[in-house]
Amino acid sequence: MEVIIRKDADTGCLLGARIIARYVREKPNCVLGLATGRTPLRLYQELIRMHRDEGLDFSRVTTFNLDEYVGLPATHDQSYRYFMRENLFRHINIDPANTHIPDGTAADLHTECRAYEERIIAAGGIDLQLLGLGRNGHIGFNEPSGSLRSRTWIKILSEQTLQDNSDVFGSRSAMPRHAITMGVGTILDARRCLLLAFGPPKARAVERMIEGPLAAICPASALQLHPRSTVVVDEASGSALQFADHYRWIDANKLPWQRYD
Ligand code: GLP
């Protein structure tokens, strides 16, 4: 696992955007796995800026989002389809037909989950998967204790997640309790993973993900198994890391081709 500690969320997001932009330039028809939540917003703003000012071209890019709430139509302002359209897709030259998000309103959710996996395979697999981190160690909506080999499926959201995400719904009861999410196994199949986590509330989860045991109770710890995973944290979210100096040392001694800035 490559651990990169940056001063703050802003510089961390700019670094993340550079990693993705480099991928898009090297492989214009790449398949990106995308995430929602507060964390990647600044990264998406930077990708939009790169598209506008530097001509970063998304016309041949395909995307698959990690997850979607069950029961929310694309028109609902808290659906992840709506989030992606408002915060990224409508600002860049991506073909909407190439953007995939699980359909939380499908009549048969099981069929939708299987079809989502098949669509990822048909697209050639995910080249780079962007991830955020839940305070309880979740990735996508893979909550603690779920299988580390799971595939896209319907998950019951934990109380912690309801607490963390319900503010935007107005109340806890207005927030769906179920979601479709890529499984941990689906995420680990991506050729590369890029996880961002910032701020003091994520410090404990960051420490468990990077330095804790590989354990289903912290789904993000499964990234320890991934041959090419990069984790970008800031000083605050990295504050509980026991080996922070080691990660800084590695970062400072990278060969030129291993650097992103
Ligand atoms: C959400 C999403 C995750 C996200 C995480 C953190 O519930 N399902 O994909 O990474 O929780 O969210 P935030 O970035 O807002 O802290």
JSON list of C-alpha atoms in Angstrom, two decimals, residues 85-220:
[
{"chain": "A", "resi": 85, "resn": "ARG", "atom": "CA", "xyz": [-24.35, 14.66, -12.77]},
{"chain": "A", "resi": 86, "resn": "GLU", "atom": "CA", "xyz": [-24.24, 17.88, -10.74]},
{"chain": "A", "resi": 87, "resn": "ASN", "atom": "CA", "xyz": [-20.69, 17.57, -9.43]},
{"chain": "A", "resi": 88, "resn": "LEU", "atom": "CA", "xyz": [-18.86, 16.11, -12.42]},
{"chain": "A", "resi": 89, "resn": "PHE", "atom": "CA", "xyz": [-20.59, 14.71, -15.48]},
{"chain": "A", "resi": 90, "resn": "ARG", "atom": "CA", "xyz": [-22.42, 17.81, -16.70]},
{"chain": "A", "resi": 91, "resn": "HIS", "atom": "CA", "xyz": [-19.21, 19.85, -16.50]},
{"chain": "A", "resi": 92, "resn": "ILE", "atom": "CA", "xyz": [-17.01, 17.58, -18.64]},
{"chain": "A", "resi": 93, "resn": "ASN", "atom": "CA", "xyz": [-17.30, 16.02, -22.09]},
{"chain": "A", "resi": 94, "resn": "ILE", "atom": "CA", "xyz": [-18.17, 12.51, -20.95]},
{"chain": "A", "resi": 95, "resn": "ASP", "atom": "CA", "xyz": [-20.81, 10.60, -22.89]},
{"chain": "A", "resi": 96, "resn": "PRO", "atom": "CA", "xyz": [-23.69, 10.02, -20.42]},
{"chain": "A", "resi": 97, "resn": "ALA", "atom": "CA", "xyz": [-24.18, 6.59, -22.01]},
{"chain": "A", "resi": 98, "resn": "ASN", "atom": "CA", "xyz": [-20.73, 5.64, -20.70]},
{"chain": "A", "resi": 99, "resn": "THR", "atom": "CA", "xyz": [-21.53, 6.53, -17.09]},
{"chain": "A", "resi": 100, "resn": "HIS", "atom": "CA", "xyz": [-22.83, 3.68, -14.96]},
{"chain": "A", "resi": 101, "resn": "ILE", "atom": "CA", "xyz": [-24.41, 3.84, -11.54]},
{"chain": "A", "resi": 102, "resn": "PRO", "atom": "CA", "xyz": [-26.40, 1.00, -9.95]},
{"chain": "A", "resi": 103, "resn": "ASP", "atom": "CA", "xyz": [-30.15, 1.52, -10.32]},
{"chain": "A", "resi": 104, "resn": "GLY", "atom": "CA", "xyz": [-31.57, 1.62, -6.81]},
{"chain": "A", "resi": 105, "resn": "THR", "atom": "CA", "xyz": [-35.10, 1.69, -8.19]},
{"chain": "A", "resi": 106, "resn": "ALA", "atom": "CA", "xyz": [-34.81, -1.51, -10.25]},
{"chain": "A", "resi": 107, "resn": "ALA", "atom": "CA", "xyz": [-37.82, -3.79, -9.84]},
{"chain": "A", "resi": 108, "resn": "ASP", "atom": "CA", "xyz": [-35.48, -6.74, -9.30]},
{"chain": "A", "resi": 109, "resn": "LEU", "atom": "CA", "xyz": [-32.49, -5.53, -7.31]},
{"chain": "A", "resi": 110, "resn": "HIS", "atom": "CA", "xyz": [-30.72, -8.90, -7.38]},
{"chain": "A", "resi": 111, "resn": "THR", "atom": "CA", "xyz": [-30.79, -8.92, -11.17]},
{"chain": "A", "resi": 112, "resn": "GLU", "atom": "CA", "xyz": [-29.55, -5.32, -11.19]},
{"chain": "A", "resi": 113, "resn": "CYS", "atom": "CA", "xyz": [-26.59, -6.28, -8.95]},
{"chain": "A", "resi": 114, "resn": "ARG", "atom": "CA", "xyz": [-25.59, -9.18, -11.19]},
{"chain": "A", "resi": 115, "resn": "ALA", "atom": "CA", "xyz": [-26.04, -7.07, -14.31]},
{"chain": "A", "resi": 116, "resn": "TYR", "atom": "CA", "xyz": [-23.80, -4.36, -12.83]},
{"chain": "A", "resi": 117, "resn": "GLU", "atom": "CA", "xyz": [-20.98, -6.87, -12.35]},
{"chain": "A", "resi": 118, "resn": "GLU", "atom": "CA", "xyz": [-21.48, -8.05, -15.92]},
{"chain": "A", "resi": 119, "resn": "ARG", "atom": "CA", "xyz": [-21.37, -4.49, -17.25]},
{"chain": "A", "resi": 120, "resn": "ILE", "atom": "CA", "xyz": [-18.03, -3.93, -15.49]},
{"chain": "A", "resi": 121, "resn": "ILE", "atom": "CA", "xyz": [-16.62, -7.11, -17.03]},
{"chain": "A", "resi": 122, "resn": "ALA", "atom": "CA", "xyz": [-17.98, -6.22, -20.48]},
{"chain": "A", "resi": 123, "resn": "ALA", "atom": "CA", "xyz": [-16.21, -2.84, -20.24]},
{"chain": "A", "resi": 124, "resn": "GLY", "atom": "CA", "xyz": [-12.91, -4.65, -19.64]},
{"chain": "A", "resi": 125, "resn": "GLY", "atom": "CA", "xyz": [-12.78, -4.17, -15.87]},
{"chain": "A", "resi": 126, "resn": "ILE", "atom": "CA", "xyz": [-12.04, -1.04, -13.87]},
{"chain": "A", "resi": 127, "resn": "ASP", "atom": "CA", "xyz": [-8.64, 0.55, -14.45]},
{"chain": "A", "resi": 128, "resn": "LEU", "atom": "CA", "xyz": [-8.65, 2.90, -11.49]},
{"chain": "A", "resi": 129, "resn": "GLN", "atom": "CA", "xyz": [-11.13, 2.90, -8.62]},
{"chain": "A", "resi": 130, "resn": "LEU", "atom": "CA", "xyz": [-11.52, 6.08, -6.57]},
{"chain": "A", "resi": 131, "resn": "LEU", "atom": "CA", "xyz": [-12.64, 5.50, -2.99]},
{"chain": "A", "resi": 132, "resn": "GLY", "atom": "CA", "xyz": [-13.59, 7.45, 0.11]},
{"chain": "A", "resi": 133, "resn": "LEU", "atom": "CA", "xyz": [-13.58, 6.00, 3.61]},
{"chain": "A", "resi": 134, "resn": "GLY", "atom": "CA", "xyz": [-16.42, 5.74, 6.10]},
{"chain": "A", "resi": 135, "resn": "ARG", "atom": "CA", "xyz": [-15.69, 6.58, 9.73]},
{"chain": "A", "resi": 136, "resn": "ASN", "atom": "CA", "xyz": [-16.39, 2.95, 10.52]},
{"chain": "A", "resi": 137, "resn": "GLY", "atom": "CA", "xyz": [-13.92, 1.73, 7.90]},
{"chain": "A", "resi": 138, "resn": "HIS", "atom": "CA", "xyz": [-16.44, 1.14, 5.10]},
{"chain": "A", "resi": 139, "resn": "ILE", "atom": "CA", "xyz": [-15.61, 1.46, 1.41]},
{"chain": "A", "resi": 140, "resn": "GLY", "atom": "CA", "xyz": [-18.49, 1.93, -1.01]},
{"chain": "A", "resi": 141, "resn": "PHE", "atom": "CA", "xyz": [-21.30, 0.87, 1.30]},
{"chain": "A", "resi": 142, "resn": "ASN", "atom": "CA", "xyz": [-19.49, -2.26, 2.47]},
{"chain": "A", "resi": 143, "resn": "GLU", "atom": "CA", "xyz": [-20.19, -2.01, 6.16]},
{"chain": "A", "resi": 144, "resn": "PRO", "atom": "CA", "xyz": [-18.16, -3.69, 8.92]},
{"chain": "A", "resi": 145, "resn": "SER", "atom": "CA", "xyz": [-18.30, -7.50, 9.08]},
{"chain": "A", "resi": 146, "resn": "GLY", "atom": "CA", "xyz": [-19.38, -8.00, 5.46]},
{"chain": "A", "resi": 147, "resn": "SER", "atom": "CA", "xyz": [-17.42, -10.46, 3.36]},
{"chain": "A", "resi": 148, "resn": "LEU", "atom": "CA", "xyz": [-14.07, -9.28, 2.05]},
{"chain": "A", "resi": 149, "resn": "ARG", "atom": "CA", "xyz": [-14.80, -11.20, -1.16]},
{"chain": "A", "resi": 150, "resn": "SER", "atom": "CA", "xyz": [-18.28, -9.80, -1.73]},
{"chain": "A", "resi": 151, "resn": "ARG", "atom": "CA", "xyz": [-19.57, -8.79, -5.15]},
{"chain": "A", "resi": 152, "resn": "THR", "atom": "CA", "xyz": [-22.09, -6.07, -6.03]},
{"chain": "A", "resi": 153, "resn": "TRP", "atom": "CA", "xyz": [-25.04, -6.59, -3.70]},
{"chain": "A", "resi": 154, "resn": "ILE", "atom": "CA", "xyz": [-27.67, -4.98, -1.49]},
{"chain": "A", "resi": 155, "resn": "LYS", "atom": "CA", "xyz": [-26.31, -3.88, 1.87]},
{"chain": "A", "resi": 156, "resn": "ILE", "atom": "CA", "xyz": [-28.00, -2.71, 5.05]},
{"chain": "A", "resi": 157, "resn": "LEU", "atom": "CA", "xyz": [-26.47, 0.57, 6.15]},
{"chain": "A", "resi": 158, "resn": "SER", "atom": "CA", "xyz": [-25.01, 0.71, 9.64]},
{"chain": "A", "resi": 159, "resn": "GLU", "atom": "CA", "xyz": [-26.22, 3.09, 12.34]},
{"chain": "A", "resi": 160, "resn": "GLN", "atom": "CA", "xyz": [-22.93, 4.96, 12.09]},
{"chain": "A", "resi": 161, "resn": "THR", "atom": "CA", "xyz": [-23.46, 5.55, 8.36]},
{"chain": "A", "resi": 162, "resn": "LEU", "atom": "CA", "xyz": [-27.05, 6.69, 8.96]},
{"chain": "A", "resi": 163, "resn": "GLN", "atom": "CA", "xyz": [-25.73, 9.11, 11.55]},
{"chain": "A", "resi": 164, "resn": "ASP", "atom": "CA", "xyz": [-22.95, 10.39, 9.27]},
{"chain": "A", "resi": 165, "resn": "ASN", "atom": "CA", "xyz": [-25.00, 10.80, 6.09]},
{"chain": "A", "resi": 166, "resn": "SER", "atom": "CA", "xyz": [-28.50, 11.67, 7.30]},
{"chain": "A", "resi": 167, "resn": "ASP", "atom": "CA", "xyz": [-27.88, 15.42, 7.71]},
{"chain": "A", "resi": 168, "resn": "VAL", "atom": "CA", "xyz": [-28.30, 15.96, 3.97]},
{"chain": "A", "resi": 169, "resn": "PHE", "atom": "CA", "xyz": [-31.62, 14.09, 4.07]},
{"chain": "A", "resi": 170, "resn": "GLY", "atom": "CA", "xyz": [-32.99, 16.38, 6.77]},
{"chain": "A", "resi": 171, "resn": "SER", "atom": "CA", "xyz": [-33.67, 13.54, 9.17]},
{"chain": "A", "resi": 172, "resn": "ARG", "atom": "CA", "xyz": [-32.51, 10.00, 9.85]},
{"chain": "A", "resi": 173, "resn": "SER", "atom": "CA", "xyz": [-35.89, 8.53, 8.98]},
{"chain": "A", "resi": 174, "resn": "ALA", "atom": "CA", "xyz": [-35.79, 10.16, 5.52]},
{"chain": "A", "resi": 175, "resn": "MET", "atom": "CA", "xyz": [-32.55, 8.39, 4.62]},
{"chain": "A", "resi": 176, "resn": "PRO", "atom": "CA", "xyz": [-32.73, 4.98, 2.92]},
{"chain": "A", "resi": 177, "resn": "ARG", "atom": "CA", "xyz": [-31.43, 2.13, 5.04]},
{"chain": "A", "resi": 178, "resn": "HIS", "atom": "CA", "xyz": [-30.30, 0.04, 2.09]},
{"chain": "A", "resi": 179, "resn": "ALA", "atom": "CA", "xyz": [-27.94, 0.54, -0.79]},
{"chain": "A", "resi": 180, "resn": "ILE", "atom": "CA", "xyz": [-26.55, -1.30, -3.78]},
{"chain": "A", "resi": 181, "resn": "THR", "atom": "CA", "xyz": [-22.78, -1.31, -3.61]},
{"chain": "A", "resi": 182, "resn": "MET", "atom": "CA", "xyz": [-19.90, -2.88, -5.45]},
{"chain": "A", "resi": 183, "resn": "GLY", "atom": "CA", "xyz": [-18.55, -5.58, -3.16]},
{"chain": "A", "resi": 184, "resn": "VAL", "atom": "CA", "xyz": [-15.11, -5.53, -1.61]},
{"chain": "A", "resi": 185, "resn": "GLY", "atom": "CA", "xyz": [-14.15, -8.26, -4.09]},
{"chain": "A", "resi": 186, "resn": "THR", "atom": "CA", "xyz": [-15.38, -6.09, -6.97]},
{"chain": "A", "resi": 187, "resn": "ILE", "atom": "CA", "xyz": [-13.27, -3.18, -5.69]},
{"chain": "A", "resi": 188, "resn": "LEU", "atom": "CA", "xyz": [-10.19, -5.36, -5.28]},
{"chain": "A", "resi": 189, "resn": "ASP", "atom": "CA", "xyz": [-10.52, -6.44, -8.93]},
{"chain": "A", "resi": 190, "resn": "ALA", "atom": "CA", "xyz": [-9.77, -2.87, -10.07]},
{"chain": "A", "resi": 191, "resn": "ARG", "atom": "CA", "xyz": [-6.27, -2.62, -11.53]},
{"chain": "A", "resi": 192, "resn": "ARG", "atom": "CA", "xyz": [-5.56, 0.27, -9.26]},
{"chain": "A", "resi": 193, "resn": "CYS", "atom": "CA", "xyz": [-7.24, 1.75, -6.17]},
{"chain": "A", "resi": 194, "resn": "LEU", "atom": "CA", "xyz": [-6.97, 5.35, -4.99]},
{"chain": "A", "resi": 195, "resn": "LEU", "atom": "CA", "xyz": [-8.50, 6.10, -1.60]},
{"chain": "A", "resi": 196, "resn": "LEU", "atom": "CA", "xyz": [-8.80, 9.58, -0.11]},
{"chain": "A", "resi": 197, "resn": "ALA", "atom": "CA", "xyz": [-9.56, 10.30, 3.55]},
{"chain": "A", "resi": 198, "resn": "PHE", "atom": "CA", "xyz": [-9.27, 13.65, 5.27]},
{"chain": "A", "resi": 199, "resn": "GLY", "atom": "CA", "xyz": [-9.97, 15.29, 8.59]},
{"chain": "A", "resi": 200, "resn": "PRO", "atom": "CA", "xyz": [-9.87, 14.26, 12.26]},
{"chain": "A", "resi": 201, "resn": "PRO", "atom": "CA", "xyz": [-13.06, 12.11, 12.15]},
{"chain": "A", "resi": 202, "resn": "LYS", "atom": "CA", "xyz": [-11.33, 9.68, 9.76]},
{"chain": "A", "resi": 203, "resn": "ALA", "atom": "CA", "xyz": [-8.13, 9.24, 11.82]},
{"chain": "A", "resi": 204, "resn": "ARG", "atom": "CA", "xyz": [-9.15, 6.02, 13.56]},
{"chain": "A", "resi": 205, "resn": "ALA", "atom": "CA", "xyz": [-10.43, 4.39, 10.36]},
{"chain": "A", "resi": 206, "resn": "VAL", "atom": "CA", "xyz": [-7.26, 5.41, 8.50]},
{"chain": "A", "resi": 207, "resn": "GLU", "atom": "CA", "xyz": [-5.11, 3.82, 11.18]},
{"chain": "A", "resi": 208, "resn": "ARG", "atom": "CA", "xyz": [-7.13, 0.60, 11.15]},
{"chain": "A", "resi": 209, "resn": "MET", "atom": "CA", "xyz": [-7.15, 0.46, 7.34]},
{"chain": "A", "resi": 210, "resn": "ILE", "atom": "CA", "xyz": [-3.38, 0.91, 6.97]},
{"chain": "A", "resi": 211, "resn": "GLU", "atom": "CA", "xyz": [-1.86, -0.51, 10.14]},
{"chain": "A", "resi": 212, "resn": "GLY", "atom": "CA", "xyz": [-4.58, -2.66, 11.62]},
{"chain": "A", "resi": 213, "resn": "PRO", "atom": "CA", "xyz": [-5.11, -6.34, 10.92]},
{"chain": "A", "resi": 214, "resn": "LEU", "atom": "CA", "xyz": [-6.77, -7.41, 7.69]},
{"chain": "A", "resi": 215, "resn": "ALA", "atom": "CA", "xyz": [-10.27, -7.86, 9.06]},
{"chain": "A", "resi": 216, "resn": "ALA", "atom": "CA", "xyz": [-13.84, -7.77, 7.81]},
{"chain": "A", "resi": 217, "resn": "ILE", "atom": "CA", "xyz": [-14.71, -5.50, 10.72]},
{"chain": "A", "resi": 218, "resn": "CYS", "atom": "CA", "xyz": [-12.71, -2.84, 8.85]},
{"chain": "A", "resi": 219, "resn": "PRO", "atom": "CA", "xyz": [-13.58, -3.46, 5.17]},
{"chain": "A", "resi": 220, "resn": "ALA", "atom": "CA", "xyz": [-11.04, -0.87, 3.94]}
]
